[in-house]
Structures are given as C-alpha cells and as structure tokens.
CSV table of C-alpha atoms in Angstrom, one decimal:
chain,number,residue,atom,x,y,z
A,1,UNK,CA,-13.6,22.9,33.8
A,2,UNK,CA,-16.4,21.0,35.4
A,3,UNK,CA,-15.5,17.6,34.4
A,4,UNK,CA,-18.1,15.4,36.4
A,5,UNK,CA,-21.2,15.9,34.8
A,6,UNK,CA,-19.4,16.1,31.2
A,7,UNK,CA,-17.9,12.7,31.7
A,8,UNK,CA,-21.2,11.7,32.5
A,9,UNK,CA,-22.8,12.5,29.4
A,10,UNK,CA,-19.8,11.6,27.2
A,11,UNK,CA,-20.3,8.1,29.0
A,12,UNK,CA,-23.9,7.9,28.9
A,13,UNK,CA,-23.2,8.3,24.8
A,14,UNK,CA,-20.7,5.8,24.6
A,15,UNK,CA,-23.0,3.1,26.6
A,16,UNK,CA,-25.7,3.8,24.1
A,17,UNK,CA,-23.2,3.5,20.8
A,18,UNK,CA,-22.0,0.6,22.3
A,19,UNK,CA,-25.1,-1.2,22.5
A,20,UNK,CA,-25.7,-1.4,19.4
A,21,UNK,CA,-22.4,-0.9,18.0
A,22,UNK,CA,-21.8,-4.2,15.7
A,23,UNK,CA,-25.8,-4.9,15.5
A,24,UNK,CA,-26.0,-4.9,12.1
A,25,UNK,CA,-22.4,-5.3,10.7
A,26,UNK,CA,-19.9,-3.7,8.6
A,27,UNK,CA,-20.3,-0.8,6.3
A,28,UNK,CA,-18.6,-0.7,3.1
A,29,UNK,CA,-16.6,2.2,3.6
A,30,UNK,CA,-15.1,0.5,6.3
A,31,UNK,CA,-14.3,-2.7,4.2
A,32,UNK,CA,-12.2,-0.2,2.3
A,33,UNK,CA,-10.7,1.5,5.2
A,34,UNK,CA,-9.0,-2.0,6.2
A,35,UNK,CA,-8.1,-2.5,2.7
A,36,UNK,CA,-6.0,0.5,2.1
A,37,UNK,CA,-4.6,0.3,5.6
A,38,UNK,CA,-3.0,-3.3,4.2
A,39,UNK,CA,-1.9,-1.2,1.6
A,40,UNK,CA,0.3,1.2,3.6
A,41,UNK,CA,1.0,4.5,2.0
A,42,UNK,CA,1.5,8.4,2.7
A,43,UNK,CA,-1.6,8.8,0.6
A,44,UNK,CA,-4.2,7.5,-1.3
A,45,UNK,CA,-6.7,8.5,-4.0
A,46,UNK,CA,-9.6,9.4,-1.9
A,47,UNK,CA,-8.0,10.1,1.5
A,48,UNK,CA,-4.7,10.8,3.6
A,49,UNK,CA,-3.0,7.9,5.7
A,50,UNK,CA,-4.2,8.4,9.1
A,51,UNK,CA,-7.8,7.1,9.4
A,52,UNK,CA,-6.6,3.5,7.2
A,53,UNK,CA,-3.3,3.3,9.2
A,54,UNK,CA,-5.8,3.2,12.1
A,55,UNK,CA,-8.5,0.7,10.6
A,56,UNK,CA,-5.7,-1.6,9.5
A,57,UNK,CA,-4.4,-1.9,13.3
A,58,UNK,CA,-8.4,-2.1,15.0
A,59,UNK,CA,-9.0,-5.0,12.3
A,60,UNK,CA,-6.0,-7.0,13.4
A,61,UNK,CA,-7.3,-7.6,17.0
A,62,UNK,CA,-10.3,-10.0,17.3
A,63,UNK,CA,-14.1,-9.0,17.5
A,64,UNK,CA,-14.9,-8.5,13.7
A,65,UNK,CA,-16.1,-4.8,13.3
A,66,UNK,CA,-16.5,-4.3,17.1
A,67,UNK,CA,-12.6,-2.8,17.7
A,68,UNK,CA,-13.3,-0.5,15.1
A,69,UNK,CA,-16.5,0.8,15.9
A,70,UNK,CA,-14.7,1.5,19.5
A,71,UNK,CA,-12.6,3.5,18.0
A,72,UNK,CA,-15.5,5.5,16.5
A,73,UNK,CA,-17.2,5.9,20.0
A,74,UNK,CA,-14.2,6.8,21.4
A,75,UNK,CA,-13.7,9.7,18.7
A,76,UNK,CA,-17.0,10.6,19.7
A,77,UNK,CA,-16.5,10.9,23.4
A,78,UNK,CA,-13.4,13.0,22.6
A,79,UNK,CA,-15.3,15.1,20.7
A,80,UNK,CA,-17.9,15.6,23.6
A,81,UNK,CA,-15.3,16.5,26.3
A,82,UNK,CA,-13.9,18.8,23.5
A,83,UNK,CA,-16.8,20.6,23.3
A,84,UNK,CA,-17.2,21.2,27.3
A,85,UNK,CA,-13.4,22.5,27.0
A,86,UNK,CA,-14.2,25.0,24.1
A,87,UNK,CA,-17.1,26.0,25.9
A,88,UNK,CA,-14.6,26.8,29.3
A,89,UNK,CA,-12.6,28.8,26.9
A,90,UNK,CA,-15.1,30.9,25.6
A,91,UNK,CA,-15.6,31.6,29.3
A,92,UNK,CA,-18.4,29.5,30.1
A,93,UNK,CA,-19.0,28.2,33.4
A,94,UNK,CA,-19.8,24.6,34.3
A,95,UNK,CA,-23.9,25.0,32.7
A,96,UNK,CA,-22.3,26.0,29.6
A,97,UNK,CA,-20.1,23.3,29.4
A,98,UNK,CA,-22.9,21.0,30.2
A,99,UNK,CA,-25.2,22.3,26.8
A,100,UNK,CA,-22.0,22.2,24.9
A,101,UNK,CA,-21.3,18.7,25.8
A,102,UNK,CA,-24.9,17.6,25.5
A,103,UNK,CA,-25.1,19.2,22.3
A,104,UNK,CA,-22.5,17.5,20.1
A,105,UNK,CA,-23.5,14.7,22.3
A,106,UNK,CA,-27.1,14.8,20.8
A,107,UNK,CA,-26.4,16.4,17.4
A,108,UNK,CA,-27.6,14.1,14.6
A,109,UNK,CA,-24.1,14.7,12.3
A,110,UNK,CA,-22.3,13.3,15.0
A,111,UNK,CA,-24.1,10.6,16.1
A,112,UNK,CA,-24.1,9.4,12.8
A,113,UNK,CA,-20.8,9.7,12.2
A,114,UNK,CA,-20.0,7.3,15.5
A,115,UNK,CA,-22.0,4.7,14.3
A,116,UNK,CA,-19.1,3.5,11.8
A,117,UNK,CA,-15.2,4.0,12.0
A,118,UNK,CA,-13.9,6.5,9.3
A,119,UNK,CA,-12.4,9.7,8.0
A,120,UNK,CA,-16.0,11.6,9.0
A,121,UNK,CA,-15.5,10.9,12.8
A,122,UNK,CA,-12.0,11.1,13.1
A,123,UNK,CA,-12.3,14.4,11.3
A,124,UNK,CA,-15.0,15.9,14.0
A,125,UNK,CA,-12.2,15.2,16.3
A,126,UNK,CA,-9.5,16.7,14.4
A,127,UNK,CA,-11.4,19.8,14.0
A,128,UNK,CA,-12.4,20.1,17.6
A,129,UNK,CA,-9.2,19.4,18.9
A,130,UNK,CA,-7.2,22.3,16.9
A,131,UNK,CA,-10.4,24.5,17.6
A,132,UNK,CA,-9.5,23.8,21.2
A,133,UNK,CA,-6.2,23.9,20.8
A,134,UNK,CA,-6.2,27.7,18.9
A,135,UNK,CA,-8.5,28.9,21.4
A,136,UNK,CA,-6.0,28.1,24.1
A,137,UNK,CA,-3.0,29.3,22.5
A,138,UNK,CA,-4.9,32.7,21.8
A,139,UNK,CA,-5.7,33.0,25.5
A,140,UNK,CA,-2.0,32.1,26.6
A,141,UNK,CA,-0.3,33.5,23.6
A,142,UNK,CA,3.0,31.3,24.6
A,143,UNK,CA,4.6,28.9,21.6
A,144,UNK,CA,4.2,26.0,23.4
A,145,UNK,CA,0.6,26.5,23.4
A,146,UNK,CA,0.4,27.5,19.5
A,147,UNK,CA,2.9,24.5,18.7
A,148,UNK,CA,0.3,22.1,19.9
A,149,UNK,CA,-2.2,23.6,17.8
A,150,UNK,CA,-0.2,23.4,15.1
A,151,UNK,CA,0.9,19.4,16.1
A,152,UNK,CA,-2.6,18.7,15.8
A,153,UNK,CA,-3.4,20.6,12.7
A,154,UNK,CA,-0.8,18.2,11.2
A,155,UNK,CA,-2.4,15.0,12.2
A,156,UNK,CA,-5.8,16.4,11.0
A,157,UNK,CA,-4.2,16.9,7.4
A,158,UNK,CA,-3.0,13.3,7.6
A,159,UNK,CA,-6.3,12.4,8.4
A,160,UNK,CA,-8.6,14.5,5.5
A,161,UNK,CA,-8.0,17.2,3.3
A,162,UNK,CA,-11.3,19.0,4.3
A,163,UNK,CA,-9.7,20.2,7.9
A,164,UNK,CA,-8.0,22.6,5.5
A,165,UNK,CA,-11.1,24.8,5.4
A,166,UNK,CA,-11.1,24.9,9.4
A,167,UNK,CA,-7.3,26.2,8.7
A,168,UNK,CA,-8.1,29.0,6.2
A,169,UNK,CA,-11.2,30.0,8.3
A,170,UNK,CA,-8.5,30.2,11.6
A,171,UNK,CA,-6.2,32.5,9.5
A,172,UNK,CA,-8.7,34.4,8.4
A,173,UNK,CA,-10.5,35.0,11.7
A,174,UNK,CA,-7.2,35.9,13.0
A,175,UNK,CA,-6.7,38.6,10.4
A,176,UNK,CA,-10.3,39.5,10.5
A,177,UNK,CA,-10.7,39.6,14.4
A,178,UNK,CA,-7.4,39.1,16.0
A,179,UNK,CA,-4.7,40.8,13.8
A,180,UNK,CA,-2.4,41.5,17.1
A,181,UNK,CA,-1.8,37.5,17.2
A,182,UNK,CA,-0.5,37.5,13.9
A,183,UNK,CA,2.5,39.5,15.0
A,184,UNK,CA,3.5,37.1,17.2
A,185,UNK,CA,5.6,34.3,15.9
A,186,UNK,CA,3.4,31.5,17.6
A,187,UNK,CA,0.5,31.0,14.6
A,188,UNK,CA,3.7,31.2,12.1
A,189,UNK,CA,5.4,28.3,13.9
A,190,UNK,CA,2.1,26.7,14.3
A,191,UNK,CA,1.7,26.7,10.5
A,192,UNK,CA,5.2,25.6,9.4
A,193,UNK,CA,5.0,22.5,12.1
A,194,UNK,CA,1.1,21.5,10.4
A,195,UNK,CA,2.7,22.0,6.8
A,196,UNK,CA,5.5,20.0,8.2
A,197,UNK,CA,3.6,17.3,8.9
A,198,UNK,CA,1.5,16.8,6.3
A,199,UNK,CA,4.2,17.1,3.8
A,200,UNK,CA,4.6,13.1,3.5
A,201,UNK,CA,1.2,13.3,1.9
A,202,UNK,CA,1.9,16.3,-0.4
A,203,UNK,CA,4.6,14.6,-1.9
A,204,UNK,CA,3.1,11.3,-2.2
A,205,UNK,CA,0.1,13.1,-4.1
A,206,UNK,CA,2.7,15.1,-6.3
A,207,UNK,CA,4.3,12.6,-7.3
A,208,UNK,CA,1.0,10.7,-8.0
A,209,UNK,CA,-0.2,12.9,-10.2
A,210,UNK,CA,-2.7,14.9,-8.0
A,211,UNK,CA,-5.3,12.0,-7.5
A,212,UNK,CA,-6.9,13.9,-4.8
A,213,UNK,CA,-7.8,16.9,-7.2
A,214,UNK,CA,-9.1,14.3,-9.4
A,215,UNK,CA,-11.2,12.7,-7.3
A,216,UNK,CA,-12.6,16.1,-5.8
A,217,UNK,CA,-13.2,17.2,-9.3
A,218,UNK,CA,-15.6,13.8,-9.5
A,219,UNK,CA,-17.0,14.1,-5.7
A,220,UNK,CA,-18.0,17.7,-7.0
A,221,UNK,CA,-19.5,16.9,-9.9
A,222,UNK,CA,-22.0,14.3,-8.2
A,223,UNK,CA,-23.4,16.7,-5.5
A,224,UNK,CA,-24.5,19.4,-7.5
A,225,UNK,CA,-25.7,22.7,-6.0
A,226,UNK,CA,-24.8,23.7,-2.8
A,227,UNK,CA,-28.0,25.1,-1.9
A,228,UNK,CA,-30.1,22.0,-2.4
A,229,UNK,CA,-28.2,20.6,0.9
A,230,UNK,CA,-28.5,23.6,2.8
A,231,UNK,CA,-32.3,21.4,4.0
A,232,UNK,CA,-30.0,18.6,4.9
A,233,UNK,CA,-27.5,20.3,6.9
A,234,UNK,CA,-30.2,22.2,9.2
A,235,UNK,CA,-33.0,19.5,9.7
A,236,UNK,CA,-30.8,16.2,9.5
A,237,UNK,CA,-27.5,16.9,10.4
A,238,UNK,CA,-28.3,19.5,13.5
A,239,UNK,CA,-31.9,19.4,14.4
A,240,UNK,CA,-34.4,22.4,14.6
A,241,UNK,CA,-33.5,22.7,18.2
A,242,UNK,CA,-29.7,22.8,18.1
A,243,UNK,CA,-30.3,25.1,14.9
A,244,UNK,CA,-31.8,27.7,17.9
A,245,UNK,CA,-28.5,26.8,19.7
A,246,UNK,CA,-26.2,27.7,17.2
A,247,UNK,CA,-28.3,30.8,15.8
A,248,UNK,CA,-28.0,32.1,19.9
A,249,UNK,CA,-24.3,31.2,19.2
A,250,UNK,CA,-24.2,33.5,16.1
A,251,UNK,CA,-25.8,36.1,18.1
A,252,UNK,CA,-23.1,35.9,21.0
A,253,UNK,CA,-20.6,36.1,18.6
A,254,UNK,CA,-21.7,39.1,16.9
A,255,UNK,CA,-21.9,41.0,20.1
A,256,UNK,CA,-19.8,42.8,22.7
A,257,UNK,CA,-19.2,39.9,24.9
A,258,UNK,CA,-18.2,37.4,22.0
A,259,UNK,CA,-15.7,40.0,20.4
A,260,UNK,CA,-12.7,38.1,21.1
A,261,UNK,CA,-13.8,34.7,19.9
A,262,UNK,CA,-15.5,36.0,16.8
A,263,UNK,CA,-12.9,34.4,14.8
A,264,UNK,CA,-15.1,30.9,15.4
A,265,UNK,CA,-18.0,32.8,13.6
A,266,UNK,CA,-15.3,33.5,10.6
A,267,UNK,CA,-14.5,29.5,10.7
A,268,UNK,CA,-18.0,28.6,10.0
A,269,UNK,CA,-18.8,30.8,7.5
A,270,UNK,CA,-15.7,29.4,6.1
A,271,UNK,CA,-17.2,26.1,6.0
A,272,UNK,CA,-20.3,27.1,4.2
A,273,UNK,CA,-18.1,28.7,1.7
A,274,UNK,CA,-15.8,25.7,1.3
A,275,UNK,CA,-18.9,23.5,0.7
A,276,UNK,CA,-20.7,25.8,-1.5
A,277,UNK,CA,-17.5,26.9,-3.9
A,278,UNK,CA,-16.7,22.9,-3.7
A,279,UNK,CA,-20.2,21.7,-4.3
A,280,UNK,CA,-18.8,19.3,-1.3
A,281,UNK,CA,-21.3,17.3,1.1
A,282,UNK,CA,-23.0,18.9,3.4
A,283,UNK,CA,-21.8,17.0,6.6
A,284,UNK,CA,-18.3,18.7,5.5
A,285,UNK,CA,-19.3,22.0,7.9
A,286,UNK,CA,-20.5,19.8,10.8
A,287,UNK,CA,-17.3,20.3,12.4
A,288,UNK,CA,-17.6,24.1,12.6
A,289,UNK,CA,-21.0,23.6,14.6
A,290,UNK,CA,-19.3,23.0,18.4
A,291,UNK,CA,-18.2,26.4,18.3
A,292,UNK,CA,-21.5,28.0,17.4
A,293,UNK,CA,-22.8,25.4,19.9
A,294,UNK,CA,-20.3,26.8,22.8
A,295,UNK,CA,-21.0,30.5,22.2
A,296,UNK,CA,-24.5,29.6,22.3
A,297,UNK,CA,-24.6,27.7,25.6
A,298,UNK,CA,-22.5,30.5,26.8
A,299,UNK,CA,-24.7,32.9,26.2
A,300,UNK,CA,-27.8,30.9,27.5
A,301,UNK,CA,-26.2,30.4,31.0
A,302,UNK,CA,-25.7,34.4,31.1
A,303,UNK,CA,-29.2,34.5,30.4
A,304,UNK,CA,-29.7,32.1,33.5
A,305,UNK,CA,-33.7,32.4,32.9
A,306,UNK,CA,-35.7,29.5,34.7
A,307,UNK,CA,-37.6,28.8,31.0
A,308,UNK,CA,-34.5,28.6,29.8
A,309,UNK,CA,-32.9,25.9,32.3
A,310,UNK,CA,-36.3,23.3,31.1
A,311,UNK,CA,-36.2,23.9,27.7
A,312,UNK,CA,-32.7,23.6,26.7
A,313,UNK,CA,-32.6,20.0,28.7
A,314,UNK,CA,-35.8,19.3,27.1
A,315,UNK,CA,-34.9,20.4,23.5
A,316,UNK,CA,-31.1,18.5,23.2
A,317,UNK,CA,-32.8,15.4,24.3
A,318,UNK,CA,-35.5,15.1,21.9
A,319,UNK,CA,-32.8,16.0,19.2
A,320,UNK,CA,-30.9,13.1,20.8
A,321,UNK,CA,-34.0,10.7,20.3
A,322,UNK,CA,-34.2,11.7,16.6
A,323,UNK,CA,-30.6,11.3,16.2
A,324,UNK,CA,-30.4,7.5,17.7
A,325,UNK,CA,-33.3,6.9,15.6
A,326,UNK,CA,-32.3,8.3,12.4
A,327,UNK,CA,-28.3,7.4,12.9
A,328,UNK,CA,-27.5,4.3,14.9
A,329,UNK,CA,-28.9,0.7,14.3
A,330,UNK,CA,-31.2,0.9,17.0
A,331,UNK,CA,-34.5,-0.2,14.8
A,332,UNK,CA,-35.3,-3.4,13.4
A,333,UNK,CA,-33.8,-3.6,9.5
A,334,UNK,CA,-37.5,-4.1,8.0
A,335,UNK,CA,-38.5,-0.4,9.6
A,336,UNK,CA,-35.2,0.8,9.1
A,337,UNK,CA,-35.7,0.5,5.7
A,338,UNK,CA,-39.1,1.3,5.7
A,339,UNK,CA,-39.0,4.8,6.7
A,340,UNK,CA,-38.4,7.6,4.2
A,341,UNK,CA,-34.8,8.0,4.6
A,342,UNK,CA,-33.7,4.4,5.0
A,343,UNK,CA,-32.4,3.0,1.6
A,344,UNK,CA,-30.3,5.9,1.5
A,345,UNK,CA,-28.8,5.8,5.1
A,346,UNK,CA,-25.3,4.8,6.4
A,347,UNK,CA,-27.1,2.6,9.0
A,348,UNK,CA,-28.5,0.4,6.2
A,349,UNK,CA,-25.2,0.2,4.5
A,350,UNK,CA,-24.3,-1.9,7.4
A,351,UNK,CA,-27.0,-4.9,7.0
A,352,UNK,CA,-27.0,-7.5,4.6
A,353,UNK,CA,-22.9,-7.9,3.5
A,354,UNK,CA,-22.8,-11.5,4.9
A,355,UNK,CA,-25.3,-12.7,3.0
A,356,UNK,CA,-24.6,-10.2,0.0
A,357,UNK,CA,-21.0,-12.6,0.1
A,358,UNK,CA,-22.6,-15.8,0.7
A,359,UNK,CA,-24.7,-15.2,-2.9
A,360,UNK,CA,-21.3,-14.7,-4.5
A,361,UNK,CA,-19.6,-17.7,-2.9
A,362,UNK,CA,-22.4,-20.0,-4.4
A,363,UNK,CA,-21.7,-19.0,-7.7
A,364,UNK,CA,-18.0,-19.1,-7.2
A,365,UNK,CA,-17.6,-22.7,-6.1
A,366,UNK,CA,-18.6,-23.8,-9.6
A,367,UNK,CA,-15.7,-22.1,-11.1
A,368,UNK,CA,-12.4,-23.2,-10.5
A,369,UNK,CA,-10.8,-21.4,-7.7
A,370,UNK,CA,-7.9,-19.1,-9.3
A,371,UNK,CA,-11.3,-17.3,-11.0
A,372,UNK,CA,-11.0,-14.0,-10.7
A,373,UNK,CA,-14.0,-11.9,-9.0
A,374,UNK,CA,-14.1,-8.5,-10.3
A,375,UNK,CA,-16.2,-6.0,-8.2
A,376,UNK,CA,-17.6,-2.9,-9.2
A,377,UNK,CA,-16.8,-1.1,-6.2
A,378,UNK,CA,-14.7,-1.1,-3.1
A,379,UNK,CA,-17.4,-2.2,-0.4
A,380,UNK,CA,-18.1,-5.5,-2.4
A,381,UNK,CA,-14.6,-6.0,-3.1
A,382,UNK,CA,-13.4,-5.8,0.6
A,383,UNK,CA,-16.7,-7.5,1.8
A,384,UNK,CA,-15.1,-10.4,-0.3
A,385,UNK,CA,-12.0,-10.0,1.1
A,386,UNK,CA,-12.8,-9.6,4.8
A,387,UNK,CA,-15.8,-11.6,5.1
A,388,UNK,CA,-15.2,-14.0,2.4
A,389,UNK,CA,-12.9,-16.5,3.5
A,390,UNK,CA,-15.0,-17.4,6.5
A,391,UNK,CA,-17.3,-18.6,4.1
A,392,UNK,CA,-14.6,-20.3,2.2
A,393,UNK,CA,-13.9,-18.2,-0.6
A,394,UNK,CA,-10.4,-17.8,-1.8
A,395,UNK,CA,-10.5,-16.3,-5.1
A,396,UNK,CA,-8.6,-13.7,-6.5
A,397,UNK,CA,-10.7,-10.1,-5.8
A,398,UNK,CA,-10.2,-7.2,-7.5
A,399,UNK,CA,-11.8,-3.9,-8.5
A,400,UNK,CA,-11.1,-0.8,-10.6
A,401,UNK,CA,-12.5,1.6,-8.0
A,402,UNK,CA,-10.6,4.5,-6.4
A,403,UNK,CA,-7.7,3.0,-4.8
A,404,UNK,CA,-8.0,-0.5,-6.0
A,405,UNK,CA,-7.1,1.1,-9.6
A,406,UNK,CA,-4.0,2.1,-8.6
A,407,UNK,CA,-2.8,-0.9,-7.6
A,408,UNK,CA,-2.0,-3.8,-9.7
A,409,UNK,CA,-4.4,-6.1,-11.7
A,410,UNK,CA,-5.8,-9.4,-9.7
A,411,UNK,CA,-3.7,-11.8,-10.3
A,412,UNK,CA,-5.0,-14.7,-12.1
A,413,UNK,CA,-6.9,-15.3,-16.0
A,414,UNK,CA,-8.7,-12.7,-17.5
A,415,UNK,CA,-10.2,-15.6,-19.6
A,416,UNK,CA,-13.2,-16.4,-17.5
A,417,UNK,CA,-14.3,-13.6,-15.1
A,418,UNK,CA,-16.8,-13.2,-12.4
A,419,UNK,CA,-18.0,-10.1,-12.5
A,420,UNK,CA,-19.9,-8.8,-9.2
A,421,UNK,CA,-21.9,-5.4,-8.4
A,422,UNK,CA,-23.4,-2.6,-10.5
A,423,UNK,CA,-22.4,-3.3,-14.0
A,424,UNK,CA,-24.5,-3.4,-17.1
A,425,UNK,CA,-23.9,-6.0,-19.6
A,426,UNK,CA,-23.3,-2.9,-22.0
A,427,UNK,CA,-20.5,-1.8,-19.9
A,428,UNK,CA,-18.7,-5.4,-19.3
A,429,UNK,CA,-19.4,-6.3,-23.3
A,430,UNK,CA,-16.7,-3.1,-24.0
A,431,UNK,CA,-14.0,-5.7,-22.0
A,432,UNK,CA,-15.2,-9.1,-22.9
A,433,UNK,CA,-16.8,-10.3,-26.0
A,434,UNK,CA,-19.5,-13.1,-24.1
A,435,UNK,CA,-21.4,-11.9,-20.8
A,436,UNK,CA,-24.2,-13.9,-19.5
A,437,UNK,CA,-25.8,-12.9,-16.1
A,438,UNK,CA,-25.9,-15.6,-13.6
A,439,UNK,CA,-28.3,-14.1,-10.3
A,440,UNK,CA,-29.3,-10.5,-9.3
A,441,UNK,CA,-27.7,-9.6,-6.1
A,442,UNK,CA,-30.3,-9.0,-3.3
A,443,UNK,CA,-30.2,-8.4,0.6
A,444,UNK,CA,-32.1,-10.7,3.1
A,445,UNK,CA,-35.4,-10.5,3.8
A,446,UNK,CA,-36.2,-8.4,0.8
A,447,UNK,CA,-34.7,-5.0,2.3
A,448,UNK,CA,-32.8,-2.9,0.1
A,449,UNK,CA,-29.7,-0.3,0.2
A,450,UNK,CA,-28.3,1.8,-2.1
A,451,UNK,CA,-26.6,-1.3,-3.8
A,452,UNK,CA,-29.2,-3.5,-4.4
A,453,UNK,CA,-31.5,-0.6,-5.8
A,454,UNK,CA,-28.6,-0.2,-8.5
A,455,UNK,CA,-29.2,-3.4,-9.8
A,456,UNK,CA,-26.3,-5.6,-8.5
A,457,UNK,CA,-25.9,-8.7,-10.2
A,458,UNK,CA,-23.3,-11.4,-11.3
A,459,UNK,CA,-22.0,-12.3,-14.4
A,460,UNK,CA,-19.7,-14.4,-16.2
A,461,UNK,CA,-17.7,-12.4,-18.4
A,462,UNK,CA,-15.4,-14.5,-20.9
A,463,UNK,CA,-13.5,-13.9,-24.2
A,464,UNK,CA,-11.5,-11.0,-22.7
A,465,UNK,CA,-10.9,-8.5,-25.4
A,466,UNK,CA,-7.4,-7.7,-24.3
A,467,UNK,CA,-4.9,-8.7,-21.7
A,468,UNK,CA,-5.4,-7.4,-17.5
A,469,UNK,CA,-2.9,-4.6,-18.3
A,470,UNK,CA,-4.8,-3.7,-21.4
A,471,UNK,CA,-8.0,-3.9,-19.8
A,472,UNK,CA,-7.0,-1.9,-16.7
A,473,UNK,CA,-7.1,1.6,-17.8
A,474,UNK,CA,-10.7,1.5,-19.0
A,475,UNK,CA,-11.6,-0.6,-16.0
A,476,UNK,CA,-10.3,1.9,-13.7
A,477,UNK,CA,-12.8,4.5,-12.0
A,478,UNK,CA,-13.2,7.1,-9.6
A,479,UNK,CA,-16.6,7.8,-7.7
C-alpha cells in the first residue's frame, strides 16, 4: 500500500474543506441531528441512531457548528483512504491507488456530502469500509476477516437503512460470482453479526409501528421517476471525467482481469436498481462508485500510456474544482445564489439562519415568554432551539415535522401560538379560528433558498379548535 501520496491527497482535501467549513453556518439537517440526538433512542422515524448520537456529542463541544463539520471532513478523509485501500485489494499498485483516492476526493457527491455533517457522509464511509472489508475477507478467507466485515455492516445499519442495498448487492455478487465463498462459514457469521448489531433498531421500529417504512413511502412519492435522476447522478454527482473512469471500471470488471472482483459490479447494479425500485434519491447510489473507480484505476494503471498519465490527473483535478464550486461555500453568497443550482443547493441552506432567528425573536419579544413557537419543519425548530438562546429567545419551541411529531407537544398554552414557516392561512385555520400573518421571513441581502421560496412567514394563531392533545394528530406530518 502506497500511503504517502494517498495521505497527501486526503490531507489537501481536508485542508480545503476545513478552510471553508464554517463560512456560512448551520444546515437545517444538522440542527435536526443534534436535536434528535438529545432525544436518545434506538431509532427515529427517518433514521437509525448513530449519526444523531455523534451529532449530540459534537455539538456539546465549543465552536458551534465547526465540531460537526470536522466530523464530516474526517469521514471524507476516511473515504479517500479507503478508496486507495480498495484499489490495492483489487491488485492496483501505487498509481491505481492514487487515482482511486483522487477520484473520491474530487467526486462532487463526496465533496458535497462533506460540506455538512449528516447521514450521507457517514453512510459513504460505512459503505466503503464494508466494501474494503469484504474484499479483504474474500482475499484472506478467514473468519476474523469476515467478522470485521459483519461488524462494520452492523454499524452501517445503525447509521442509515440504505446500506441494506450494499449488503444485498454483496450477497447477490457472491452468489453470482464467488459462490465458493458461500460454502464457508465466514459470510454467514458476518451476516449474523450484522443482524445482531442492527437488532435494537429493528425492535424499535417494530414496537413503534414501522415508522421508517411510512417515511420511505413518503420520500418515494416525492422523488418521482428514477429515470429523471439519471442526468443528476451522471453529471452533478460524478462529473463527466469520473463517468469515464467508472465506465473503464465496468469494462475492467467485465473482463478476465476483473473476474474475481466482479461482485463489485453486482453491487453497483443493485444500488441503481434500489433507486429505481424505491424512487430514492440519486445520491443513494454514490457510495457504490468507489468500487468502479478502483477497478477503473487498476485498468488505467495496467494500460500505462503516457497520454493517460497526463490526461487522468487533469481530468480529476478539473472535476475537483467543479465539485468545490458546486458543493462547498467557496463563493460569496450572492454569487452562489445566482447560479442555476443555487436555490436548491445544500450550500445555500447553510446561509442566513442567524438572521432568520433574529426576525422571529423580534416578534416573539412582543408576547409573553411562555408563548409557544410552532414551526412548519425541523430546520426552523432546530434553529430556534440551538441559536435562539444566544438571541434572547426562551420560548417553548415545537413542530409536528418527522421525529418532532413523535415527541410530546410543546409545553405552554395553545390559546396564543406563533406559527413560523411554510404554512398557509388555510392550513392553520384547520387548527385555530383566528390566524393573522404578522410578517414574511426573508434571508439577508435579498437572497433566497428553499425555505424562503416556499413563502415562509410568521403567523399569530388564536382561538384553538381543541387542546394540544386533540390538535396533535393533525399537526404531525412526514416529509
């Protein structure tokens, strides 16, 4: 294993990420992970417990959002190192390891995921760790090697359910291409260990009425046809040069030289099929890319042409620059907001929360301190809970969105409530007889993001049509 150049790539990527890590601010999902982590459980309506638990620990450290971002950057660096290790498991020598690591470091899907802390980045790390451990176990054929793969798979299942697509892909890949391995106890023991580690989350879901299934159905209905996401997967999540690299990887795995590692191709096909069947998000398939990158890097190294030695570094570097512009807060907010992908970019969702909270605080100051602030989504509720106290806000905050809806209603009276966010007066009139819009919510400098585009505002709601307990079933919602 050629560690020095690979560590250099991981280090450079980490420095770039760290330089802009806290430039804008929190993301709505980061607020949510911290708050769910404060409600420790073996599961939540939309995720297993591992990432929220890590978010809770990071948020307890000084530095605001920075400790969370450092975790995200560490996960990305781990992916870069594991990509090189995977290339080595596929027989790649130093150059193949370097190309594989650089491809992951430059891949927009990985760069974007490391811009904020969440299940996407940790899921990518878990996929790669399980993939490398499986390749190692197939090479060594020992029970301890397989148990390591099972341990990592179990942790992955406690992090995000989508890793099940990887485990199904590995099982199918072994059945199709490495059937002899299934006649040994190793894979079966690994599967049993993974199931045992995932059991607490499974039991939590079963006892809670399988809310994760309902959540998956809601998300599937919102995504639409999987075919419409193919251009995004090809262009925005990988970039044209890296598309060429994974196509080379497919050719490698289909040929004689890649026969023993062809299970990686089955994993990639399974990941795409998972998106098609579930109408999942396009980036769900991104963790399968490093297997194709590693195989492609091995083929590029074997070809060893002078043209290739010049072309691939330039192509990967160009992809990395594109990924930084798209996925990191390197541009001034006004410029980032003006580009076509700006309003829908996760980067813009990290900008303006402090000003957002200040607008709400200025209104809440006019009402008693026990007046409940009820928000339309978990981002608003999390921002008020985490950023609000420093702005002088001490009102009870609640929401019916996702996991918030499964917790108790907020303490305080339902007679006078400030409803904040993407509500419409018609919706609020279902729960309060008197609804008055006080002010719209805006981002600083006239910018816009997904929240403000939906017409977020502050409403004064009075004369409730029931108690909190009676209103709560109607206020709960998944999205």
